[in-house]
PDB file of C-alpha atoms in Angstrom:
ATOM      1  CA  SER Z 142      -9.176  -6.411  10.241  1.00 44.00           C
ATOM      2  CA  GLN Z 143      -5.762  -7.578   9.344  1.00 51.00           C
ATOM      3  CA  GLN Z 144      -5.512 -10.066   6.646  1.00 67.00           C
ATOM      4  CA  GLY Z 145      -1.917 -10.376   5.695  1.00 74.00           C
ATOM      5  CA  GLU Z 146       0.734 -10.657   8.395  1.00 83.00           C
ATOM      6  CA  GLU Z 147       4.404 -10.449   7.673  1.00 86.00           C
ATOM      7  CA  ASP Z 148       7.104 -12.401   9.501  1.00 85.00           C
ATOM      8  CA  PRO Z 149       9.549 -11.316  10.680  1.00 90.00           C
ATOM      9  CA  GLN Z 150       8.854  -7.605  11.473  1.00 90.00           C
ATOM     10  CA  ALA Z 151      12.525  -6.738  11.012  1.00 92.00           C
ATOM     11  CA  LEU Z 152      15.367  -8.610   9.390  1.00 94.00           C
ATOM     12  CA  SER Z 153      19.115  -7.588   9.215  1.00 95.00           C
ATOM     13  CA  ILE Z 154      21.533  -9.534   6.939  1.00 95.00           C
ATOM     14  CA  GLN Z 155      24.921  -9.046   5.308  1.00 97.00           C
ATOM     15  CA  GLU Z 156      25.067  -7.939   1.663  1.00 97.00           C
ATOM     16  CA  GLY Z 157      25.171 -11.063  -0.811  1.00 97.00           C
ATOM     17  CA  GLU Z 158      23.074 -13.136   1.409  1.00 97.00           C
ATOM     18  CA  ASN Z 159      19.570 -14.395   0.719  1.00 97.00           C
ATOM     19  CA  ALA Z 160      16.540 -12.655   2.409  1.00 97.00           C
ATOM     20  CA  THR Z 161      13.310 -14.607   3.159  1.00 97.00           C
ATOM     21  CA  MET Z 162      10.088 -12.959   4.448  1.00 96.00           C
ATOM     22  CA  ASN Z 163       6.934 -14.578   5.116  1.00 96.00           C
ATOM     23  CA  CYS Z 164       3.154 -13.631   4.805  1.00 95.00           C
ATOM     24  CA  SER Z 165       0.370 -15.261   6.447  1.00 95.00           C
ATOM     25  CA  TYR Z 166      -3.456 -14.717   5.804  1.00 94.00           C
ATOM     26  CA  LYS Z 167      -6.788 -15.744   7.062  1.00 92.00           C
ATOM     27  CA  THR Z 168      -9.318 -15.954   4.311  1.00 90.00           C
ATOM     28  CA  SER Z 169      -9.319 -17.290   0.590  1.00 92.00           C
ATOM     29  CA  ILE Z 170      -7.712 -15.088  -1.784  1.00 93.00           C
ATOM     30  CA  ASN Z 171      -7.686 -14.339  -5.563  1.00 93.00           C
ATOM     31  CA  ASN Z 172      -4.046 -13.334  -5.727  1.00 95.00           C
ATOM     32  CA  LEU Z 173      -1.246 -12.195  -3.320  1.00 96.00           C
ATOM     33  CA  GLN Z 174       1.038  -9.129  -4.164  1.00 96.00           C
ATOM     34  CA  TRP Z 175       4.264  -8.070  -2.730  1.00 97.00           C
ATOM     35  CA  TYR Z 176       5.341  -4.240  -2.570  1.00 97.00           C
ATOM     36  CA  ARG Z 177       8.412  -2.435  -1.591  1.00 97.00           C
ATOM     37  CA  GLN Z 178       8.628   0.850   0.364  1.00 95.00           C
ATOM     38  CA  ASN Z 179      11.608   2.993   0.648  1.00 92.00           C
ATOM     39  CA  SER Z 180      12.023   5.565   3.374  1.00 81.00           C
ATOM     40  CA  GLY Z 181       8.249   5.395   4.389  1.00 65.00           C
ATOM     41  CA  ARG Z 182       6.842   6.851   1.305  1.00 78.00           C
ATOM     42  CA  GLY Z 183       5.357   5.485  -2.011  1.00 88.00           C
ATOM     43  CA  LEU Z 184       5.243   1.680  -2.507  1.00 95.00           C
ATOM     44  CA  VAL Z 185       6.386  -0.162  -5.580  1.00 96.00           C
ATOM     45  CA  HIS Z 186       4.713  -3.293  -6.932  1.00 97.00           C
ATOM     46  CA  LEU Z 187       7.234  -6.146  -7.173  1.00 97.00           C
ATOM     47  CA  ILE Z 188       5.367  -9.308  -8.076  1.00 97.00           C
ATOM     48  CA  LEU Z 189       1.773 -10.824  -8.023  1.00 97.00           C
ATOM     49  CA  ILE Z 190       1.132 -14.575  -7.569  1.00 97.00           C
ATOM     50  CA  ARG Z 191      -2.380 -15.898  -8.344  1.00 96.00           C
ATOM     51  CA  SER Z 192      -4.194 -18.484  -6.175  1.00 96.00           C
ATOM     52  CA  ASN Z 193      -3.752 -21.257  -8.713  1.00 97.00           C
ATOM     53  CA  GLU Z 194      -0.071 -20.687  -8.776  1.00 97.00           C
ATOM     54  CA  ARG Z 195       2.572 -22.086  -6.504  1.00 98.00           C
ATOM     55  CA  GLU Z 196       5.766 -20.303  -7.460  1.00 98.00           C
ATOM     56  CA  LYS Z 197       6.884 -17.264  -9.466  1.00 98.00           C
ATOM     57  CA  HIS Z 198      10.226 -15.768 -10.260  1.00 97.00           C
ATOM     58  CA  SER Z 199      11.182 -12.221 -11.352  1.00 96.00           C
ATOM     59  CA  GLY Z 200      14.788 -11.413 -11.590  1.00 97.00           C
ATOM     60  CA  ARG Z 201      16.321 -11.937  -8.150  1.00 97.00           C
ATOM     61  CA  LEU Z 202      12.806 -12.404  -6.439  1.00 98.00           C
ATOM     62  CA  ARG Z 203      11.255 -15.588  -5.962  1.00 98.00           C
ATOM     63  CA  VAL Z 204       7.608 -15.864  -4.516  1.00 98.00           C
ATOM     64  CA  THR Z 205       5.827 -19.065  -3.247  1.00 98.00           C
ATOM     65  CA  LEU Z 206       2.342 -19.546  -2.325  1.00 98.00           C
ATOM     66  CA  ASP Z 207       0.828 -22.250  -0.172  1.00 97.00           C
ATOM     67  CA  THR Z 208      -2.907 -21.821  -0.191  1.00 96.00           C
ATOM     68  CA  SER Z 209      -3.422 -24.886   2.142  1.00 96.00           C
ATOM     69  CA  LYS Z 210      -1.312 -23.175   4.721  1.00 96.00           C
ATOM     70  CA  LYS Z 211      -2.572 -19.616   3.769  1.00 96.00           C
ATOM     71  CA  SER Z 212       0.960 -18.575   3.567  1.00 96.00           C
ATOM     72  CA  SER Z 213       3.454 -16.982   1.138  1.00 97.00           C
ATOM     73  CA  SER Z 214       7.188 -16.271   1.080  1.00 97.00           C
ATOM     74  CA  LEU Z 215       9.291 -13.753  -0.777  1.00 98.00           C
ATOM     75  CA  LEU Z 216      12.921 -14.694  -1.361  1.00 98.00           C
ATOM     76  CA  ILE Z 217      15.491 -12.078  -2.389  1.00 98.00           C
ATOM     77  CA  THR Z 218      18.626 -13.674  -3.642  1.00 98.00           C
ATOM     78  CA  ALA Z 219      22.174 -12.144  -3.471  1.00 97.00           C
ATOM     79  CA  SER Z 220      20.923  -9.064  -1.736  1.00 97.00           C
ATOM     80  CA  ARG Z 221      22.246  -5.486  -2.022  1.00 96.00           C
ATOM     81  CA  ALA Z 222      22.362  -2.413  -0.012  1.00 95.00           C
ATOM     82  CA  ALA Z 223      19.731  -0.908  -2.369  1.00 95.00           C
ATOM     83  CA  ASP Z 224      17.291  -3.553  -1.270  1.00 97.00           C
ATOM     84  CA  THR Z 225      17.051  -2.194   2.169  1.00 96.00           C
ATOM     85  CA  ALA Z 226      13.422  -1.204   2.571  1.00 96.00           C
ATOM     86  CA  SER Z 227      10.086  -2.406   3.956  1.00 95.00           C
ATOM     87  CA  TYR Z 228       8.287  -5.072   2.249  1.00 96.00           C
ATOM     88  CA  PHE Z 229       4.460  -5.483   2.400  1.00 95.00           C
ATOM     89  CA  CYS Z 230       2.244  -8.374   1.198  1.00 95.00           C
ATOM     90  CA  ALA Z 231      -1.170  -7.484  -0.049  1.00 95.00           C
ATOM     91  CA  THR Z 232      -4.077 -10.042  -0.359  1.00 94.00           C
ATOM     92  CA  GLU Z 233      -6.851  -9.571  -2.891  1.00 92.00           C
ATOM     93  CA  THR Z 234     -10.103 -11.219  -2.023  1.00 89.00           C
ATOM     94  CA  GLY Z 235     -12.346  -9.462  -4.568  1.00 81.00           C
ATOM     95  CA  GLY Z 236     -15.457  -7.417  -3.819  1.00 64.00           C
ATOM     96  CA  GLY Z 237     -14.101  -3.820  -4.399  1.00 68.00           C
ATOM     97  CA  ALA Z 238     -11.131  -1.940  -2.973  1.00 67.00           C
ATOM     98  CA  ASP Z 239     -11.596  -3.168   0.565  1.00 68.00           C
ATOM     99  CA  GLY Z 240     -10.826  -6.638  -0.834  1.00 73.00           C
ATOM    100  CA  LEU Z 241      -7.089  -5.634  -1.059  1.00 85.00           C
ATOM    101  CA  THR Z 242      -5.457  -5.598   2.375  1.00 89.00           C
ATOM    102  CA  PHE Z 243      -1.942  -4.858   3.286  1.00 91.00           C
ATOM    103  CA  GLY Z 244       0.154  -6.265   6.074  1.00 90.00           C
ATOM    104  CA  LYS Z 245       2.233  -4.296   8.495  1.00 90.00           C
ATOM    105  CA  GLY Z 246       5.410  -5.207   6.616  1.00 92.00           C
ATOM    106  CA  THR Z 247       8.929  -6.670   7.167  1.00 94.00           C
ATOM    107  CA  HIS Z 248      11.636  -4.129   7.552  1.00 94.00           C
ATOM    108  CA  LEU Z 249      14.699  -5.480   5.641  1.00 96.00           C
ATOM    109  CA  ILE Z 250      18.230  -3.967   6.325  1.00 96.00           C
ATOM    110  CA  ILE Z 251      21.144  -5.047   4.213  1.00 96.00           C
ATOM    111  CA  GLN Z 252      24.460  -4.413   6.025  1.00 95.00           C
ATOM    112  CA  PRO Z 253      27.435  -3.654   3.589  1.00 90.00           C
TER     113      PRO Z 253
ATOM    114  CA  GLY G1238       2.404  12.374 -16.289  1.00 54.00           C
ATOM    115  CA  ALA G1239       4.734   9.314 -15.993  1.00 81.00           C
ATOM    116  CA  GLY G1240       3.478   8.487 -12.463  1.00 94.00           C
ATOM    117  CA  VAL G1241       1.082   9.105  -9.755  1.00 97.00           C
ATOM    118  CA  SER G1242       1.564  12.694  -8.504  1.00 97.00           C
ATOM    119  CA  GLN G1243       0.599  13.950  -4.959  1.00 97.00           C
ATOM    120  CA  SER G1244       0.633  17.467  -3.551  1.00 97.00           C
ATOM    121  CA  PRO G1245       1.830  18.856  -1.172  1.00 97.00           C
ATOM    122  CA  SER G1246       4.589  16.393  -0.313  1.00 96.00           C
ATOM    123  CA  ASN G1247       4.499  17.719   3.207  1.00 97.00           C
ATOM    124  CA  LYS G1248       1.924  19.561   5.169  1.00 98.00           C
ATOM    125  CA  VAL G1249       2.061  20.972   8.677  1.00 98.00           C
ATOM    126  CA  THR G1250      -1.151  22.413  10.119  1.00 98.00           C
ATOM    127  CA  GLU G1251      -2.776  23.570  13.433  1.00 97.00           C
ATOM    128  CA  LYS G1252      -5.311  21.311  15.197  1.00 97.00           C
ATOM    129  CA  GLY G1253      -8.855  22.430  14.061  1.00 98.00           C
ATOM    130  CA  LYS G1254      -7.756  23.594  10.618  1.00 98.00           C
ATOM    131  CA  ASP G1255      -9.015  22.036   7.338  1.00 98.00           C
ATOM    132  CA  VAL G1256      -6.550  20.420   4.792  1.00 98.00           C
ATOM    133  CA  GLU G1257      -6.820  19.500   1.293  1.00 98.00           C
ATOM    134  CA  LEU G1258      -4.597  16.767  -0.264  1.00 98.00           C
ATOM    135  CA  ARG G1259      -4.335  16.223  -4.103  1.00 98.00           C
ATOM    136  CA  CYS G1260      -3.652  13.131  -6.201  1.00 97.00           C
ATOM    137  CA  ASP G1261      -3.143  13.264 -10.042  1.00 96.00           C
ATOM    138  CA  PRO G1262      -3.187   9.427 -11.164  1.00 96.00           C
ATOM    139  CA  ILE G1263      -1.649   8.057 -14.238  1.00 95.00           C
ATOM    140  CA  SER G1264      -3.556   8.860 -17.288  1.00 93.00           C
ATOM    141  CA  GLY G1265      -6.105   6.234 -18.336  1.00 91.00           C
ATOM    142  CA  HIS G1266      -6.195   4.540 -14.866  1.00 93.00           C
ATOM    143  CA  THR G1267      -9.720   4.244 -13.882  1.00 91.00           C
ATOM    144  CA  ALA G1268      -9.160   3.150 -10.288  1.00 92.00           C
ATOM    145  CA  LEU G1269      -7.914   5.426  -7.641  1.00 93.00           C
ATOM    146  CA  TYR G1270      -7.235   4.617  -4.133  1.00 93.00           C
ATOM    147  CA  TRP G1271      -6.594   6.619  -0.912  1.00 94.00           C
ATOM    148  CA  TYR G1272      -4.686   5.028   2.032  1.00 93.00           C
ATOM    149  CA  ARG G1273      -3.354   6.109   5.231  1.00 95.00           C
ATOM    150  CA  GLN G1274      -0.132   4.966   6.944  1.00 93.00           C
ATOM    151  CA  SER G1275       0.753   5.796  10.520  1.00 90.00           C
ATOM    152  CA  LEU G1276       4.410   5.503  11.623  1.00 83.00           C
ATOM    153  CA  GLY G1277       5.834   2.017  11.268  1.00 76.00           C
ATOM    154  CA  GLN G1278       2.354   0.699  10.382  1.00 80.00           C
ATOM    155  CA  GLY G1279       0.684  -1.003   7.417  1.00 84.00           C
ATOM    156  CA  LEU G1280      -1.751   0.781   5.064  1.00 90.00           C
ATOM    157  CA  GLU G1281      -5.147   1.594   6.050  1.00 90.00           C
ATOM    158  CA  PHE G1282      -7.722   1.766   3.328  1.00 89.00           C
ATOM    159  CA  LEU G1283      -9.684   5.049   3.037  1.00 91.00           C
ATOM    160  CA  ILE G1284     -11.634   5.389  -0.259  1.00 91.00           C
ATOM    161  CA  TYR G1285     -11.803   4.090  -3.539  1.00 90.00           C
ATOM    162  CA  PHE G1286     -13.161   5.567  -6.880  1.00 91.00           C
ATOM    163  CA  GLN G1287     -13.695   3.278 -10.053  1.00 89.00           C
ATOM    164  CA  GLY G1288     -14.399   5.475 -13.165  1.00 83.00           C
ATOM    165  CA  ASN G1289     -17.599   7.536 -12.695  1.00 78.00           C
ATOM    166  CA  SER G1290     -19.147   5.159 -10.143  1.00 81.00           C
ATOM    167  CA  ALA G1291     -20.096   6.244  -6.722  1.00 81.00           C
ATOM    168  CA  PRO G1292     -16.988   5.959  -4.481  1.00 85.00           C
ATOM    169  CA  ASP G1293     -16.541   3.175  -1.893  1.00 80.00           C
ATOM    170  CA  LYS G1294     -16.300   5.289   1.330  1.00 82.00           C
ATOM    171  CA  SER G1295     -16.176   2.140   3.539  1.00 81.00           C
ATOM    172  CA  GLY G1296     -12.798   2.931   5.088  1.00 87.00           C
ATOM    173  CA  LEU G1297     -13.259   6.649   5.891  1.00 90.00           C
ATOM    174  CA  PRO G1298     -12.391   6.880   9.698  1.00 92.00           C
ATOM    175  CA  SER G1299     -14.984   9.711  10.443  1.00 93.00           C
ATOM    176  CA  ASP G1300     -17.295  12.287   8.855  1.00 94.00           C
ATOM    177  CA  ARG G1301     -14.436  14.869   8.936  1.00 97.00           C
ATOM    178  CA  PHE G1302     -12.963  12.968   6.059  1.00 96.00           C
ATOM    179  CA  SER G1303     -14.295  13.381   2.405  1.00 95.00           C
ATOM    180  CA  ALA G1304     -12.911  12.896  -0.940  1.00 94.00           C
ATOM    181  CA  GLU G1305     -14.045  13.650  -4.600  1.00 93.00           C
ATOM    182  CA  ARG G1306     -12.685  12.922  -7.955  1.00 93.00           C
ATOM    183  CA  THR G1307     -13.483  15.354 -10.772  1.00 84.00           C
ATOM    184  CA  GLY G1308     -13.880  14.242 -14.295  1.00 82.00           C
ATOM    185  CA  GLY G1309     -12.745  10.689 -13.387  1.00 78.00           C
ATOM    186  CA  SER G1310      -9.084  11.986 -12.822  1.00 90.00           C
ATOM    187  CA  VAL G1311      -7.713  14.147 -10.086  1.00 94.00           C
ATOM    188  CA  SER G1312      -8.816  13.367  -6.648  1.00 95.00           C
ATOM    189  CA  THR G1313      -8.922  15.482  -3.574  1.00 96.00           C
ATOM    190  CA  LEU G1314      -8.959  14.213  -0.069  1.00 97.00           C
ATOM    191  CA  THR G1315     -10.214  16.813   2.419  1.00 97.00           C
ATOM    192  CA  ILE G1316     -10.022  16.454   6.301  1.00 98.00           C
ATOM    193  CA  GLN G1317     -11.929  19.016   8.231  1.00 98.00           C
ATOM    194  CA  ARG G1318     -11.186  20.159  11.811  1.00 98.00           C
ATOM    195  CA  THR G1319      -7.900  18.198  11.850  1.00 98.00           C
ATOM    196  CA  GLN G1320      -6.875  16.284  14.934  1.00 97.00           C
ATOM    197  CA  GLN G1321      -3.463  15.242  16.072  1.00 96.00           C
ATOM    198  CA  GLU G1322      -4.316  11.562  15.378  1.00 95.00           C
ATOM    199  CA  ASP G1323      -4.776  12.478  11.688  1.00 97.00           C
ATOM    200  CA  SER G1324      -1.008  12.851  11.536  1.00 97.00           C
ATOM    201  CA  ALA G1325       0.194  10.227   9.018  1.00 96.00           C
ATOM    202  CA  VAL G1326       1.458   9.789   5.527  1.00 95.00           C
ATOM    203  CA  TYR G1327      -1.508   9.838   3.097  1.00 97.00           C
ATOM    204  CA  LEU G1328      -0.811   7.695  -0.043  1.00 96.00           C
ATOM    205  CA  CYS G1329      -2.593   7.567  -3.192  1.00 97.00           C
ATOM    206  CA  ALA G1330      -2.479   4.842  -5.835  1.00 96.00           C
ATOM    207  CA  SER G1331      -4.084   4.074  -9.184  1.00 95.00           C
ATOM    208  CA  THR G1332      -4.510   1.263 -11.441  1.00 93.00           C
ATOM    209  CA  GLN G1333      -6.298   0.059 -14.780  1.00 90.00           C
ATOM    210  CA  GLY G1334      -9.584  -1.824 -14.534  1.00 83.00           C
ATOM    211  CA  TRP G1335     -11.374  -3.352 -11.669  1.00 80.00           C
ATOM    212  CA  SER G1336      -8.820  -6.060 -10.531  1.00 81.00           C
ATOM    213  CA  ASN G1337      -7.129  -4.407  -7.531  1.00 89.00           C
ATOM    214  CA  GLU G1338      -3.967  -5.604  -9.242  1.00 91.00           C
ATOM    215  CA  LYS G1339      -0.650  -3.856  -9.553  1.00 93.00           C
ATOM    216  CA  LEU G1340      -1.173  -0.564  -7.844  1.00 95.00           C
ATOM    217  CA  PHE G1341       1.024   2.352  -8.727  1.00 96.00           C
ATOM    218  CA  PHE G1342       1.612   4.598  -5.752  1.00 97.00           C
ATOM    219  CA  GLY G1343       2.422   8.192  -5.422  1.00 97.00           C
ATOM    220  CA  SER G1344       5.038   9.531  -2.992  1.00 96.00           C
ATOM    221  CA  GLY G1345       2.538  10.434  -0.424  1.00 96.00           C
ATOM    222  CA  THR G1346       1.641  13.598   1.724  1.00 97.00           C
ATOM    223  CA  GLN G1347       3.123  13.707   5.024  1.00 96.00           C
ATOM    224  CA  LEU G1348       0.583  15.419   7.198  1.00 97.00           C
ATOM    225  CA  SER G1349       1.570  16.751  10.708  1.00 97.00           C
ATOM    226  CA  VAL G1350      -1.189  18.216  12.915  1.00 97.00           C
ATOM    227  CA  LEU G1351       0.272  20.315  15.720  1.00 96.00           C
TER     228      LEU G1351
END
C-alpha cells in the first residue's frame, strides 16, 4: 500500500525561483527521507529528518516535518537547471525493508 | 568500488526467456535491496538481504522471481519465463546496518520484454 504521497505530481518553475514539494503519509514513522532521481535511473539520497525533528537544512534544501499532520515539505531555494529531476519521499516505519516505502514522486522542471 | 554497480544497464529479451540481473553493493554494506520501478511510477520493494540472514522475500510479485546473495556481497535477481509486464527498471540499493537509512542506489537495469 502507498505510504508516502507527493504533491504536486509535476512542477515547472523559472530558474532562480524556490520549489516546494509536499509529502503526506498515513502511519507513524521513525524518519522520512527525500531522494532525487535524474532521468529515471538511480536515486540519490538528499536528506533525512527524524520523527522528533521539525526542520532540517542542507545547503539549498530545507525539509520540514509535521507529525501531527503526517506531512513533510521539501524546499529547494534559488533553483538551478540542474535541479530538474524527480523527487521522492520515503517513510521509514521500521520492521525490515518493507518498512521503507517510497511515494510516486514529484517531477520538477526548472526552466532556464 | 566507489558505488553500487548494476549490470547489464539494459536488457532486451523475448517473452518466456529467463534473465539474470546483477548487483554489486558498496563494500562493507550489509543491507541490500531490490526495487522495481515501472514507467513514471514510484519504487516497488521486491526483496531485502541483511548480512547472512535469510532474505525478506515479502515483495516478490510471483514465484518466477528469485534472488540470491553470495558471500554477503554480490546479488543476482533472476526472473524466469519473463512476461511483458516484467518490463521496468530494476534498481538495487545498499546501506550500512539495519536502519533503512540513506540508501545508495545503482543506476539500474532497464528490462524490456518483447
